[in-house]
Amino acid sequence: MKILAFESSCDETAVAVVENGRSVLSDAILSQADMHALYGGVVPEIASRRHVEAIAALTEQALRDAGVTREQIGAVAATYAPGLIGAVLVGLNFAKSVAYALRVPLIPVHHIRGHIAANYLAFPELEPPFLALCMSGGNTLLVDVKTYTDFALLGATRDDAAGECFDKAARVLGMPYPGGKPMDDLAQQSEGGVYDLPRASVEGHELDMSFSGLKTAVVNLAHNAEQTGRPLDRAALARDFTQAVIDELVPRTMRAAELSGRSTIVAAGGVAANSFIRAALQSECDRRGYRLYLPPLRLCGDNGAMIGAQGYYEYLAGARADMSLNAYATRDIDDPICTYSKQ
Ligand code: KG4
């Protein structure tokens, strides 16, 4: 079963053809990051317009690269939430038109479910149940993945996402958008231990996280340095900042595994590309005898293949949408839209 999959929730327009949820036949991606870098972050209006300009050609490219005809497509899958609403609308409505024209089922895919499913493409043996740590530019959450389509949210950030925090910290340290990779590179140049940065916890909700205080602390340090003329050890700050993010994420992931009884842990999302976070997760999992899946770097960020992978399992579970399916900026990972649409 070949699925044509669309992803447009942020600043990547992506179209892929995926066979049986596990095999990527093509994965066409156009990143707009260079354009948004001019403004230091994603400009939603520009993102939507770029999706409009790119999506038809990318669809042709995805079909061509896969070597399949339109008639061989068995279903269309698309991200319907969460994301920048204008951006999601473009991909979703294009996908609806394609499904309508080809007379094939339309499958709604939750973006974070897609990030988790990116791991199915890299690891053929991976199957639920497992615990997923999802960390991207817009979301950070701990999810119990009970089956391919049954998810329970265990904890989440109460404010900023880990990726947003990386991007803003990088910006005040003079690095381009998106700042995660430059911060990772800069942090390699220091052992850290210079800056005392806050670690947050949410009373009564041990698996919830918070990154806004950490973000503000870095912004304040940068502004103070600017005002006083006292130089900042940028590499040490990047390293200490990364350690603070690790302290927020890794112990909670281990606790979530303990509480949910899962011994397989899966990382997902753009921030899963961070070398320090990967190493910290690996060493904690090794210590406890947990099996850890870290997606290859190319599958950490947004892509269409991950939507095709999850779309296949949603399809098998009976998820179908009609032409009235709307796009949403926020939607829980256990969204009833996916459940109710199952026939
Ligand atoms: O998953 P993604 O491509 O988009 C969303 O769905 O949000 O994640 C993008 C985020 C950005 O915030 C980017 O700075 C971050 O992933 N990122 C990283 C690294 N590479 C990308 N953060 C930390 N370290 C990295 N190496």
XYZ file of C-alpha atoms and ligand atoms in Angstrom:
369
model
C 0.000 0.000 0.000
C 1.614 3.241 -1.154
C 0.734 6.402 0.736
C 1.354 9.912 -0.575
C 2.092 11.983 2.524
C 2.096 15.735 3.145
C 3.743 17.734 5.940
C 3.598 21.542 6.174
C 3.201 22.353 9.873
C 6.126 24.771 10.153
C 8.866 25.823 7.758
C 9.446 22.629 5.781
C 7.238 21.730 2.856
C 7.525 17.959 2.561
C 5.911 15.322 0.361
C 6.817 11.625 0.460
C 5.731 8.269 -0.861
C 5.914 5.526 1.778
C 5.107 1.861 1.259
C 3.461 -0.163 4.046
C 4.535 2.329 6.687
C 8.161 1.239 6.696
C 9.722 1.799 3.324
C 10.481 5.296 2.005
C 10.133 5.402 -1.780
C 10.702 9.161 -1.922
C 11.021 12.038 0.510
C 10.985 15.489 -1.101
C 11.650 18.341 1.333
C 12.006 22.053 0.779
C 13.229 23.908 3.847
C 12.430 27.589 4.174
C 14.911 28.048 7.039
C 17.166 30.391 5.042
C 14.294 32.774 4.432
C 13.150 32.826 8.076
C 16.767 33.220 9.230
C 16.573 36.813 7.936
C 14.012 37.512 10.691
C 15.558 35.372 13.442
C 12.617 32.962 13.543
C 9.694 31.598 11.549
C 7.348 34.254 10.128
C 4.002 32.415 9.857
C 2.645 34.399 6.891
C 5.809 33.811 4.888
C 5.773 30.111 5.801
C 2.219 29.695 4.464
C 3.001 31.499 1.228
C 6.140 29.456 0.627
C 4.149 26.241 1.160
C 1.644 27.414 -1.457
C 4.438 28.093 -3.938
C 6.304 24.840 -3.352
C 3.777 22.090 -2.714
C 2.612 21.220 -6.242
C 6.138 20.884 -7.628
C 7.249 18.885 -4.584
C 4.341 16.496 -5.106
C 5.398 15.898 -8.705
C 8.960 15.385 -7.499
C 7.916 12.905 -4.807
C 5.974 10.824 -7.351
C 8.813 11.007 -9.870
C 11.503 10.085 -7.307
C 9.405 7.131 -6.117
C 8.855 5.973 -9.687
C 5.124 5.610 -9.112
C 2.136 6.912 -11.013
C -0.818 8.684 -9.404
C -2.924 5.572 -9.999
C -0.607 3.523 -7.778
C -1.277 5.725 -4.751
C -3.593 3.902 -2.328
C -4.201 6.707 0.179
C -3.227 10.258 1.036
C -2.000 11.191 4.522
C -1.537 14.712 5.827
C -0.614 16.570 8.992
C -3.804 18.228 10.280
C -2.359 19.400 13.662
C -0.502 20.792 15.542
C 1.488 23.590 13.914
C 1.290 27.103 12.513
C -2.324 27.211 11.461
C -1.826 28.897 8.076
C 0.994 26.518 7.258
C -0.960 23.388 8.233
C -3.960 24.597 6.197
C -1.917 24.735 2.989
C -0.649 21.141 3.153
C -3.926 19.752 4.429
C -6.063 21.411 1.776
C -3.686 20.391 -0.969
C -3.815 16.818 0.362
C -7.617 16.936 0.434
C -7.716 17.980 -3.227
C -5.324 15.187 -4.182
C -7.340 12.563 -2.278
C -10.534 13.873 -3.875
C -9.064 13.856 -7.372
C -7.511 10.396 -7.007
C -10.606 9.037 -5.200
C -8.496 7.511 -2.433
C -8.931 7.698 1.370
C -7.677 10.753 3.252
C -5.917 9.963 6.528
C -5.452 12.612 9.219
C -2.060 12.416 10.935
C -1.099 14.169 14.167
C 2.317 15.768 13.635
C 3.845 14.422 16.860
C 2.603 10.909 16.107
C 4.487 11.379 12.837
C 7.713 12.349 14.616
C 7.489 9.176 16.698
C 6.789 7.093 13.578
C 9.992 8.383 11.940
C 11.651 5.680 14.033
C 9.681 2.921 12.259
C 11.442 3.948 9.051
C 14.885 3.578 10.596
C 14.324 0.544 12.817
C 12.367 -2.295 11.168
C 12.174 -4.249 14.430
C 10.668 -1.401 16.457
C 7.065 -1.949 17.522
C 4.914 -0.493 20.312
C 4.622 -0.514 23.244
C 7.343 1.954 24.177
C 7.899 5.302 25.834
C 8.507 8.259 23.512
C 10.328 11.475 24.333
C 9.241 13.997 21.698
C 11.232 17.220 21.501
C 10.738 19.636 18.656
C 10.524 23.342 17.917
C 6.922 23.567 19.039
C 6.367 20.657 21.430
C 8.060 18.690 24.198
C 6.257 15.709 25.638
C 6.519 12.264 27.146
C 4.117 9.794 25.630
C 3.229 6.201 26.383
C 2.867 4.630 22.932
C 0.631 1.661 23.753
C -0.061 0.630 20.172
C 0.598 2.269 16.802
C -2.529 4.388 17.287
C -3.158 4.426 21.042
C -1.225 7.141 22.885
C -1.291 8.394 26.480
C 0.266 11.723 27.366
C 2.387 11.341 30.514
C 4.002 14.765 30.737
C 4.651 17.897 28.714
C 6.196 21.316 28.846
C 3.975 23.902 30.517
C 5.371 26.720 28.396
C 8.097 26.776 25.723
C 9.266 23.741 23.814
C 12.886 22.601 24.130
C 13.557 23.570 20.494
C 12.082 27.039 20.948
C 14.377 27.460 23.947
C 17.424 26.393 21.888
C 16.439 28.781 19.085
C 15.949 31.821 21.367
C 19.110 31.130 23.383
C 21.044 30.820 20.136
C 19.584 34.084 18.862
C 20.758 36.110 21.859
C 24.173 34.502 21.504
C 24.310 35.794 17.928
C 23.633 32.567 16.050
C 21.316 32.130 13.083
C 17.893 30.465 13.055
C 17.400 27.570 13.596
C 19.798 27.720 16.519
C 19.813 24.120 17.758
C 22.658 22.861 15.576
C 24.904 25.950 16.041
C 24.349 25.707 19.829
C 25.307 22.030 19.680
C 28.514 22.883 17.785
C 29.389 25.763 20.112
C 28.792 23.656 23.233
C 31.371 21.135 21.953
C 34.048 23.777 22.588
C 33.566 23.918 26.375
C 33.317 21.737 29.437
C 30.860 24.225 30.935
C 30.419 24.593 34.691
C 30.537 28.400 34.471
C 26.899 29.530 34.540
C 24.340 28.593 37.150
C 21.111 28.184 35.184
C 17.677 27.343 36.593
C 16.009 23.927 36.522
C 12.245 24.055 36.823
C 9.762 21.599 38.223
C 5.992 21.638 38.374
C 4.650 20.877 41.830
C 2.457 17.787 41.852
C 3.269 16.948 38.215
C 6.686 15.347 38.249
C 6.678 14.535 34.514
C 5.789 18.050 33.372
C 8.532 20.402 32.262
C 9.186 24.120 31.873
C 11.746 25.855 29.684
C 10.710 29.514 29.768
C 12.707 30.337 32.928
C 15.816 28.849 31.365
C 15.244 30.849 28.191
C 14.796 34.063 30.176
C 17.943 33.354 32.210
C 20.042 33.091 29.038
C 18.445 36.232 27.572
C 19.181 38.133 30.810
C 22.798 36.951 30.910
C 23.303 38.090 27.319
C 21.686 41.478 27.954
C 23.679 42.061 31.148
C 26.888 41.234 29.330
C 25.959 43.697 26.600
C 25.132 46.456 29.095
C 28.135 45.983 31.370
C 30.578 45.242 28.573
C 31.717 42.143 30.494
C 32.435 39.398 27.976
C 30.314 36.272 27.914
C 31.885 32.827 27.653
C 29.519 31.842 24.838
C 30.744 28.261 24.522
C 30.435 27.664 28.281
C 26.960 29.190 28.264
C 25.914 26.951 25.364
C 27.270 23.920 27.245
C 25.642 24.865 30.569
C 22.387 25.661 28.800
C 22.407 22.254 27.116
C 23.059 20.574 30.461
C 20.062 22.404 31.940
C 17.889 21.112 29.077
C 19.241 17.601 29.658
C 18.444 17.863 33.379
C 14.897 18.814 32.451
C 14.426 16.001 29.931
C 16.452 12.947 30.846
C 15.528 12.261 34.514
C 11.837 12.754 33.646
C 12.149 10.323 30.771
C 13.659 7.718 33.084
C 10.935 8.350 35.674
C 8.244 8.076 32.994
C 9.714 4.731 31.915
C 9.624 3.563 35.520
C 6.023 4.686 36.060
C 4.741 3.275 32.768
C 6.753 0.071 33.052
C 8.337 0.558 29.626
C 11.906 -0.520 29.028
C 12.065 0.648 25.413
C 12.546 4.366 24.895
C 12.229 6.204 21.597
C 13.457 9.748 20.964
C 11.767 11.941 18.370
C 11.742 15.467 16.915
C 14.323 18.025 15.810
C 15.959 18.367 19.230
C 16.634 14.603 19.229
C 19.504 15.540 16.888
C 21.384 17.148 19.792
C 24.600 15.250 20.412
C 24.670 15.891 24.178
C 21.036 14.895 24.683
C 21.614 11.733 22.640
C 24.684 10.833 24.729
C 22.908 11.560 28.030
C 19.892 9.449 27.059
C 22.159 6.630 25.901
C 24.205 6.551 29.085
C 21.123 6.608 31.362
C 19.453 3.869 29.309
C 22.615 1.752 29.347
C 22.829 2.133 33.123
C 19.257 0.902 33.553
C 19.286 -1.740 30.838
C 16.700 0.088 28.713
C 16.664 -0.212 24.939
C 17.039 3.236 23.342
C 16.119 4.191 19.773
C 17.639 7.426 18.505
C 16.422 8.414 15.035
C 19.105 9.127 12.435
C 19.646 12.880 12.104
C 17.843 13.129 8.766
C 14.658 11.771 10.371
C 14.730 14.009 13.460
C 13.443 17.152 11.751
C 10.152 17.582 9.916
C 9.701 15.358 6.866
C 6.910 13.825 4.846
C 8.061 10.225 5.239
C 7.210 10.194 8.947
C 3.639 11.261 8.100
C 3.440 8.433 5.557
C 4.716 5.959 8.175
C 2.160 6.946 10.817
C -0.507 7.376 8.129
C -0.189 3.693 7.243
C -0.901 2.580 10.813
C -3.777 5.056 11.145
C -5.126 3.613 7.888
C -4.886 0.043 9.201
C -6.723 1.152 12.358
C -9.492 2.534 10.161
C -8.817 6.269 10.396
C -10.481 8.163 7.562
C -11.296 11.839 7.136
C -13.812 13.429 4.827
C -13.498 16.721 2.991
C -14.688 18.652 6.053
C -11.486 17.859 7.995
C -10.075 21.101 9.391
C -6.562 22.127 10.406
C -5.710 22.896 14.036
C -2.873 24.811 15.684
C -3.059 22.691 18.821
C -4.480 19.251 19.356
C -3.636 16.557 21.907
C -1.754 13.467 20.821
C -4.750 11.340 21.837
C -7.018 13.611 19.803
C -10.566 12.265 19.359
C -10.449 13.393 15.711
C -8.223 10.390 14.988
C -10.429 8.079 17.056
C -13.816 9.307 15.829
C -12.750 9.192 12.224
C -12.078 5.471 12.496
C -14.741 3.461 10.732
O 11.016 18.702 14.682
P 11.444 19.985 14.078
O 12.125 19.973 12.749
O 10.240 20.987 13.920
C 9.102 20.964 14.672
O 8.260 20.056 14.453
O 9.005 21.867 15.533
O 12.370 20.662 15.157
C 13.026 21.847 14.924
C 13.803 22.225 16.188
C 14.392 23.616 16.098
O 14.058 24.301 17.278
C 15.887 23.341 16.004
O 16.701 24.369 16.533
C 16.007 22.063 16.804
O 14.889 21.316 16.381
N 17.269 21.353 16.555
C 18.186 21.115 17.513
C 19.285 20.484 16.884
N 18.991 20.353 15.552
C 17.729 20.882 15.378
N 18.173 21.408 18.821
C 19.265 21.058 19.548
N 20.346 20.472 19.006
C 20.408 20.152 17.696
N 21.484 19.557 17.187
